């Protein structure tokens, strides 16, 4: 379990990092390494070059700000899961982020892994992509052509596939603030403590609007609008929009049952907190 | 007089070192030197003919020192690996070659071996080897093996390596005549030992001394030594095998020699360099060994009280692609299945079957969990059928305390009669019922039901033959400093041998515990040994060490008697000082006795002057008396007639979620009888670890093979070994101490017990929790996940929650 040979650069500025990626179609960005390094070690990925962004200063910032006319919290590319989880600003502005982060892996992995890295990695079993999608957040991305914004709705293309181009670096993620009067909740069921979920559900309830996002159900994070559905029918209504998968840990039928249970649980938890 | 250490929860001497990161495992050996590293090309296919192996691209890789395929092997190295435990019934035994010859039979089988400057380069080189395969159909699972549409080995008809039947009385007739009969069809899936440290071997050929030094992470250093000597054409005396700290074995490291245990020393000799192989996690999943997979068919006849009248068990044992460890696992299932019960008439028949999967060798419990599962599920079925209390049905079948020794009439795994030496099963049952709250449980269940919660209780009993032969030995040496060095040949993989063996020596010799140092698994210190498996270390080496310490003590008292001009019978040793009982002024310390034991010509310090030729000895006699040896040492061996039988009972209370089918453990209770306890804390640690591993096997782990023989979960991400968060905080333990009459200390083994009843006890408890809500629900396949429990609820179509 040793990686195949690769070149390694650790630029000190974002511009240098972007320049390093240019013209190297098989290069990869290295952030916390918690997903990438296992892939390298198992030789499931064999990039020609790793561009380590950990030497770029300022990328670890977490700030409350306004973007595109929306209040929210901006999480820099080097902000570790643990720092985001511990941030009082994040908790105050958008409590769904720490609610979900508490389910991401174990403490040691959260100390290294970055929230932005997790968003880019685009694992449909991961918590944060669903959170960003449900909240309608976005990624700030820097490439040879400058900076652009990718809205969460356009970010997830397929399993482990995001809309970032190979020469782009995600600089930050933006999670919109929780609107006054709105509520959020997060529930998941995993086989073992800290594992990727068998099914997870994040809910955003704002007045009559009820939206639930699901992880580990489909190939990409999926949000279902359940506005106007009677509480007793929430699970079934969600299932009409979803096609849960089977794998070695759970059958599709069992995942469907978890969708029913968790949809009701998560919406109930939001209502209860309100 | 210092108080006896036997029976005390002495703190483990190993822990300071382990907890401070000062353990020395195989991968830590020779790190600072110019070591070469090995990597192995493993088959990506479960069944294929190997048509061609092209290594030409590897030869150009800078830093590669050696590439071997089967064609490079000669002499005994080119023969199949040993079939370690032959058996008359094992007519079609097949073992693999160190490197595949013509055919591969499981994903992970070694095909080529590369040695390079570092493991990175070695893996790069491995990826450049090109193999041409002709695919053959893969046989995966017991059903496919039995169907025998395809064969694993073309020359083994029916995929059957062995069939074995044993009979006591006439079970078929007894069942036919019984007032009640039941049939059960059970399956249990594969799991594996998965120690934290995988396999690993380091070898150094010393040209000056013309000998091989081998460090390997094994459960049998003497076994590896013998195998390496035979395969490399060396004399035993040219091979030293040293087993440093071992990060867990749980059975998988008793199989030997692994291909790498032969190829590493071969390469070291050819290259004249130190060579190291450290297995990675994926390799451990696909190229070491698994266990547990069986399909069982049980027929039982019984009377109105649930008393067994006849038991007829047939089972099919999946032993994977090869069978180097013989029939040990299915033989143990077939014999230990009987547990604490008297079946009256018993027939057992098994077939051991080839499949294109990783081979099967013993995993902690070694076939007993499967046997316990068969028997205890049968007891539960009888109780349910008769509407009786499950504990009561068990009790009517118990062997009674006055019936020992009790001969079950079968032949056990060691070729000896299955004769239980001692035990008290009714007392264990009383204890476990009290500990888990068996009689109070119905009230608790009703209370929970009122809250909409489903809870269930399960009980399972086992008897475990421990401390099998043939023998172990020990050497006890009292140094001139008074420190005591103890060596025994079996290996240690975390059990705390250095602690318990020191306790025994301190007690017998009368020295301070801190002055005793124990070495295990080093063939330079004790070349005669068997190994650590079958819960045998305490019984076998513990007894041998006790006997060796006794000999050293006898000699010490004799020499001290001469020095003190006293009768040895009047002497005692306390804290390393020999004195005349009742007159402490007349004394000599053991270090001085050691000096005196070795007559010297030369003095090299003040102490040794005392032993030189003008100071000691009767000039009229030889300095070393006839029948004596210089040095204050004792050496002895222990070889029992047969195994000693430990026993125990587990009970668990679980809760099942009505919506998500999640299974939560509310209480886990263990009553355990391993005879006299040397160190209750260590025994409890063994039980905790065993229970944790059992929880893994019952609720989390499995080997997810697809039909083409690919292992889909060969990592800790998908092979769900439980974390500490999945194991209950507290495990309630009570001990019973029924001494064994077979060894001087009255002890029995304790290493495997914790894991034996788990499949049985969880199946029972989950079924009990579900019973009021899904009346037809029967658990016949283990392990069980929430997804499977959910499927079971719905396959009943009877859900009325
Ligand atoms: C045992 C274990 C359990 C885990 N459990 C969970 C879990 O339950 N839930 C969960 O969500 N995650 C889990 N993870 C993954 C963890 O959250 C990772 O931290 C996260 O997926 C990736 O973040 P990273 O910073 O480590 O990214 P890296 O591993 O460094 O990179 C991951 C990928 O994203 C790319 N990338 C990273 N940052 C950027 C960037 N700024 N711009 C462009 N590309 C970038 C990399 O090139 C790579 O392709 C687990 C990991 C482990 C090892």
mmCIF file of N, CA and C in Angstrom, chain A residues 12 17 25 35-36 39 84 96 109 119 128 137 177 187 189 210 232 246 251 271:
data_model
loop_
_atom_site.group_PDB
_atom_site.id
_atom_site.type_symbol
_atom_site.label_atom_id
_atom_site.label_comp_id
_atom_site.label_asym_id
_atom_site.label_seq_id
_atom_site.Cartn_x
_atom_site.Cartn_y
_atom_site.Cartn_z
ATOM 1 N N UNK A 12 3.534 28.606 -2.169
ATOM 2 C CA UNK A 12 3.221 29.498 -1.055
ATOM 3 C C UNK A 12 2.062 30.438 -1.365
ATOM 4 N N UNK A 17 -0.035 28.093 -7.076
ATOM 5 C CA UNK A 17 -0.725 26.807 -7.066
ATOM 6 C C UNK A 17 -1.497 26.620 -8.360
ATOM 7 N N UNK A 25 -2.624 17.790 -16.659
ATOM 8 C CA UNK A 25 -3.977 17.248 -16.550
ATOM 9 C C UNK A 25 -4.109 16.146 -15.493
ATOM 10 N N UNK A 35 -9.012 11.784 2.184
ATOM 11 C CA UNK A 35 -9.609 10.955 1.136
ATOM 12 C C UNK A 35 -8.580 10.625 0.064
ATOM 13 N N UNK A 36 -7.747 11.599 -0.262
ATOM 14 C CA UNK A 36 -6.799 11.407 -1.365
ATOM 15 C C UNK A 36 -5.685 10.418 -1.019
ATOM 16 N N UNK A 39 -6.550 6.821 -1.344
ATOM 17 C CA UNK A 39 -6.687 6.449 -2.756
ATOM 18 C C UNK A 39 -5.317 6.262 -3.413
ATOM 19 N N UNK A 84 -14.135 24.122 11.869
ATOM 20 C CA UNK A 84 -15.475 24.553 11.457
ATOM 21 C C UNK A 84 -16.500 24.112 12.501
ATOM 22 N N UNK A 96 -26.839 24.109 10.904
ATOM 23 C CA UNK A 96 -26.840 22.802 10.227
ATOM 24 C C UNK A 96 -25.411 22.314 9.963
ATOM 25 N N UNK A 109 -9.572 12.378 12.175
ATOM 26 C CA UNK A 109 -9.741 12.687 10.746
ATOM 27 C C UNK A 109 -10.262 14.107 10.580
ATOM 28 N N UNK A 119 -16.283 18.803 0.216
ATOM 29 C CA UNK A 119 -17.262 19.279 -0.773
ATOM 30 C C UNK A 119 -16.791 18.971 -2.194
ATOM 31 N N UNK A 128 -21.263 16.818 4.068
ATOM 32 C CA UNK A 128 -21.228 18.233 3.722
ATOM 33 C C UNK A 128 -21.784 18.562 2.333
ATOM 34 N N UNK A 137 -25.899 26.753 -1.095
ATOM 35 C CA UNK A 137 -24.614 27.447 -1.000
ATOM 36 C C UNK A 137 -23.830 27.331 -2.298
ATOM 37 N N UNK A 177 -26.839 31.806 5.583
ATOM 38 C CA UNK A 177 -27.288 31.826 6.981
ATOM 39 C C UNK A 177 -28.698 31.245 7.100
ATOM 40 N N UNK A 187 -30.038 14.013 10.783
ATOM 41 C CA UNK A 187 -30.134 12.667 11.379
ATOM 42 C C UNK A 187 -29.431 11.696 10.456
ATOM 43 N N UNK A 189 -28.002 7.305 10.151
ATOM 44 C CA UNK A 189 -27.770 5.993 10.737
ATOM 45 C C UNK A 189 -26.573 5.385 10.030
ATOM 46 N N UNK A 210 -40.662 22.852 3.224
ATOM 47 C CA UNK A 210 -39.950 21.747 3.887
ATOM 48 C C UNK A 210 -39.081 21.067 2.844
ATOM 49 N N UNK A 232 -47.485 12.589 8.300
ATOM 50 C CA UNK A 232 -47.538 11.133 8.260
ATOM 51 C C UNK A 232 -47.083 10.581 6.913
ATOM 52 N N UNK A 246 -28.735 -0.552 -3.382
ATOM 53 C CA UNK A 246 -28.304 -1.695 -2.562
ATOM 54 C C UNK A 246 -26.785 -1.760 -2.564
ATOM 55 N N UNK A 251 -29.773 -3.380 1.903
ATOM 56 C CA UNK A 251 -30.560 -3.562 0.684
ATOM 57 C C UNK A 251 -31.282 -2.250 0.371
ATOM 58 N N UNK A 271 -39.175 20.686 13.937
ATOM 59 C CA UNK A 271 -40.406 21.254 14.490
ATOM 60 C C UNK A 271 -40.310 21.373 16.005
#
